[in-house]
Amino acid sequence: MKVLVVGGTGYIGSHAVLELLKDDHEVVVLDNLSTGRKTSILEKVTFYYGDITKKEDLFNVFLEECKKKPFDVVMHFASKLLVGESMSMPSEYYQNNVEGVRLLLDTMREFNIKNIIFSSTAAVYGNPINGVCYEEDLLKPINPYGETKLVCENMIKWYSKAYDMHYVIFRYFNVAGADSSLEIGYNYNKKVITHLIPIVAETILNIRDKFTVFGDDYNTEDGTCIRDYIHVSDLAHAHLLGAKYIWDGNDSTIINLGSNNGYSVKEIIEAALKCGDVNYVIGERRAGDPDVLIASNQRAKDILHFETKYNIDDIITSEVAYRKKLG
Ligand code: UFG
């Protein structure tokens, strides 16, 4: 397959690129390098610097590449993805996540490219009553991030009906860890790191003295939020399976990507203690956080024959190893 990976230098996008390369596919990356960086894997891909919210940047990649050979599949990773940040700056989320996807879909139409793999999120479920999310559940996002992804899901569905496009929409749960080569991983260069597993890794490595657990009065057994953590390499592999699935002409679908296991923040701390000390304090709740999010992964198993290879210990260990390597 020839695959365009939009946002292919970022944390998840770069792992997806690696999976595609390992399986001998031709990869073109479009990225504005806002969170990603040019790593060694990019030497094997055709790279375009550009922004998904700029029509001319998108048009240029499609024009240059499709005259050689049209894309078989487009993968979209170029979004803003922080729940807390989206609560304070929704405008940026609508601009980048919604407008960017509309421009991408319209450019695909112009060049008659039919297949898209879209990164959505567990945040579309909102605050599910029993915590376990099934793809057919009612969707009621409780933060702008989830809302923008839901708008995109619906946009893709309508475009698909009207313009005969095909899609696999993946709803990610909590992605963490790093590829075993430790060549690519989480972006620690951000001004503020907000994700739990990288923060725990830095606490273990004494880069931080301690961290704050955001609230212990949630509706869970130990009072801290429960999430479903999935290793980034497992998630990336699912994208390869999804691309083959849609390229083979199968029906469009929406699939959760999680492990079907929930861990509270305190259980993550417990698991992390195997790697070293983890100092923490209990603080206030963070705005926009649901109590429990766990994936039903049955559809991923049934449709893509997808199984996770890595467990929570692998996720934490690889995150610590990657952070340690960065120094
Ligand atoms: N947490 C803390 N202290 C911290 C950081 C996080 O207690 O310093 C808690 C959060 O409150 C939450 C849990 O750890 O309960 C996980 O938080 P993350 O920030 O790591 O991840 P989120 O669950 O907020 O969001 C992530 C992605 C979203 C995705 C979601 C799906 O950023 O894109 O997982 O569950 F939608």
PDB file of C-alpha atoms and ligand atoms in Angstrom, residues 81-84 121-123 145 172-175 193-199 211-215 218 224-229 265 286 289-290 293, ligand 1:
ATOM      1  CA  LEU A  81      -5.506  15.745  22.246  1.00  0.00           C
ATOM      2  CA  LEU A  82      -5.402  17.057  25.782  1.00  0.00           C
ATOM      3  CA  VAL A  83      -8.640  16.899  27.728  1.00  0.00           C
ATOM      4  CA  GLY A  84      -7.627  19.549  30.285  1.00  0.00           C
ATOM      5  CA  THR A 121     -10.951   8.889  21.220  1.00  0.00           C
ATOM      6  CA  ALA A 122     -12.609   7.297  24.220  1.00  0.00           C
ATOM      7  CA  ALA A 123     -13.489  10.862  25.196  1.00  0.00           C
ATOM      8  CA  TYR A 145     -11.684  17.516  22.919  1.00  0.00           C
ATOM      9  CA  TYR A 172      -8.159   5.311  21.426  1.00  0.00           C
ATOM     10  CA  PHE A 173      -8.131   4.718  25.140  1.00  0.00           C
ATOM     11  CA  ASN A 174      -5.012   5.735  27.127  1.00  0.00           C
ATOM     12  CA  VAL A 175      -1.948   5.280  24.960  1.00  0.00           C
ATOM     13  CA  ILE A 193       3.564  17.306  30.399  1.00  0.00           C
ATOM     14  CA  THR A 194       0.078  16.248  31.432  1.00  0.00           C
ATOM     15  CA  HIS A 195      -0.167  12.501  30.768  1.00  0.00           C
ATOM     16  CA  LEU A 196      -0.064  10.200  33.755  1.00  0.00           C
ATOM     17  CA  ILE A 197       2.356   7.473  32.623  1.00  0.00           C
ATOM     18  CA  PRO A 198       5.119   9.877  31.441  1.00  0.00           C
ATOM     19  CA  ILE A 199       4.703  11.835  34.684  1.00  0.00           C
ATOM     20  CA  PHE A 211       3.291  14.345  41.295  1.00  0.00           C
ATOM     21  CA  THR A 212      -0.314  15.151  42.102  1.00  0.00           C
ATOM     22  CA  VAL A 213      -3.122  12.622  41.893  1.00  0.00           C
ATOM     23  CA  PHE A 214      -6.074  14.593  40.561  1.00  0.00           C
ATOM     24  CA  GLY A 215      -8.794  13.760  43.056  1.00  0.00           C
ATOM     25  CA  TYR A 218     -14.422   9.725  42.161  1.00  0.00           C
ATOM     26  CA  THR A 224      -9.154   7.699  41.795  1.00  0.00           C
ATOM     27  CA  CYS A 225     -10.055   7.660  38.086  1.00  0.00           C
ATOM     28  CA  ILE A 226      -9.889   4.401  36.180  1.00  0.00           C
ATOM     29  CA  ARG A 227      -8.490   4.266  32.644  1.00  0.00           C
ATOM     30  CA  ASP A 228      -7.668   1.584  30.091  1.00  0.00           C
ATOM     31  CA  TYR A 229      -3.990   1.792  29.097  1.00  0.00           C
ATOM     32  CA  VAL A 265      -4.404   6.056  39.269  1.00  0.00           C
ATOM     33  CA  ARG A 286      -8.896  18.119  37.060  1.00  0.00           C
ATOM     34  CA  ASP A 289     -12.110  13.942  33.791  1.00  0.00           C
ATOM     35  CA  PRO A 290     -14.691  11.112  33.708  1.00  0.00           C
ATOM     36  CA  LEU A 293     -13.186   4.632  30.855  1.00  0.00           C
TER      37      LEU A 293
HETATM   38  N1  UFG B   1      -3.690  12.138  36.323  1.00  0.00           N
HETATM   39  C1  UFG B   1      -3.289  12.457  37.610  1.00  0.00           C
HETATM   40  N2  UFG B   1      -2.173  13.237  37.770  1.00  0.00           N
HETATM   41  C2  UFG B   1      -1.453  13.702  36.711  1.00  0.00           C
HETATM   42  C3  UFG B   1      -1.871  13.361  35.395  1.00  0.00           C
HETATM   43  C4  UFG B   1      -2.994  12.582  35.233  1.00  0.00           C
HETATM   44  O1  UFG B   1      -3.907  12.058  38.574  1.00  0.00           O
HETATM   45  O2  UFG B   1      -0.461  14.418  36.945  1.00  0.00           O
HETATM   46  C5  UFG B   1      -4.875  11.305  36.138  1.00  0.00           C
HETATM   47  C6  UFG B   1      -5.979  12.021  35.357  1.00  0.00           C
HETATM   48  O3  UFG B   1      -6.768  12.808  36.198  1.00  0.00           O
HETATM   49  C7  UFG B   1      -6.719  10.827  34.760  1.00  0.00           C
HETATM   50  C8  UFG B   1      -5.621   9.770  34.537  1.00  0.00           C
HETATM   51  O4  UFG B   1      -4.535  10.181  35.370  1.00  0.00           O
HETATM   52  O5  UFG B   1      -7.617  10.325  35.694  1.00  0.00           O
HETATM   53  C9  UFG B   1      -5.142   9.727  33.119  1.00  0.00           C
HETATM   54  O6  UFG B   1      -4.866  11.044  32.692  1.00  0.00           O
HETATM   55  P1  UFG B   1      -4.064  11.389  31.365  1.00  0.00           P
HETATM   56  O7  UFG B   1      -3.889  12.864  31.334  1.00  0.00           O
HETATM   57  O8  UFG B   1      -2.862  10.537  31.255  1.00  0.00           O
HETATM   58  O9  UFG B   1      -5.054  10.920  30.201  1.00  0.00           O
HETATM   59  P2  UFG B   1      -6.589  11.258  29.934  1.00  0.00           P
HETATM   60  O10 UFG B   1      -7.396  10.088  30.422  1.00  0.00           O
HETATM   61  O11 UFG B   1      -6.975  12.601  30.453  1.00  0.00           O
HETATM   62  O12 UFG B   1      -6.650  11.391  28.376  1.00  0.00           O
HETATM   63  C10 UFG B   1      -6.005  10.456  27.520  1.00  0.00           C
HETATM   64  C11 UFG B   1      -5.716  11.165  26.203  1.00  0.00           C
HETATM   65  C12 UFG B   1      -6.996  11.513  25.518  1.00  0.00           C
HETATM   66  C13 UFG B   1      -7.903  10.309  25.431  1.00  0.00           C
HETATM   67  C14 UFG B   1      -8.105   9.669  26.763  1.00  0.00           C
HETATM   68  C15 UFG B   1      -8.917   8.400  26.622  1.00  0.00           C
HETATM   69  O13 UFG B   1      -4.939  12.360  26.438  1.00  0.00           O
HETATM   70  O14 UFG B   1      -6.656  11.962  24.234  1.00  0.00           O
HETATM   71  O15 UFG B   1      -6.843   9.349  27.322  1.00  0.00           O
HETATM   72  O16 UFG B   1      -9.204   7.831  27.862  1.00  0.00           O
HETATM   73  F1  UFG B   1      -9.109  10.691  24.979  1.00  0.00           F
END
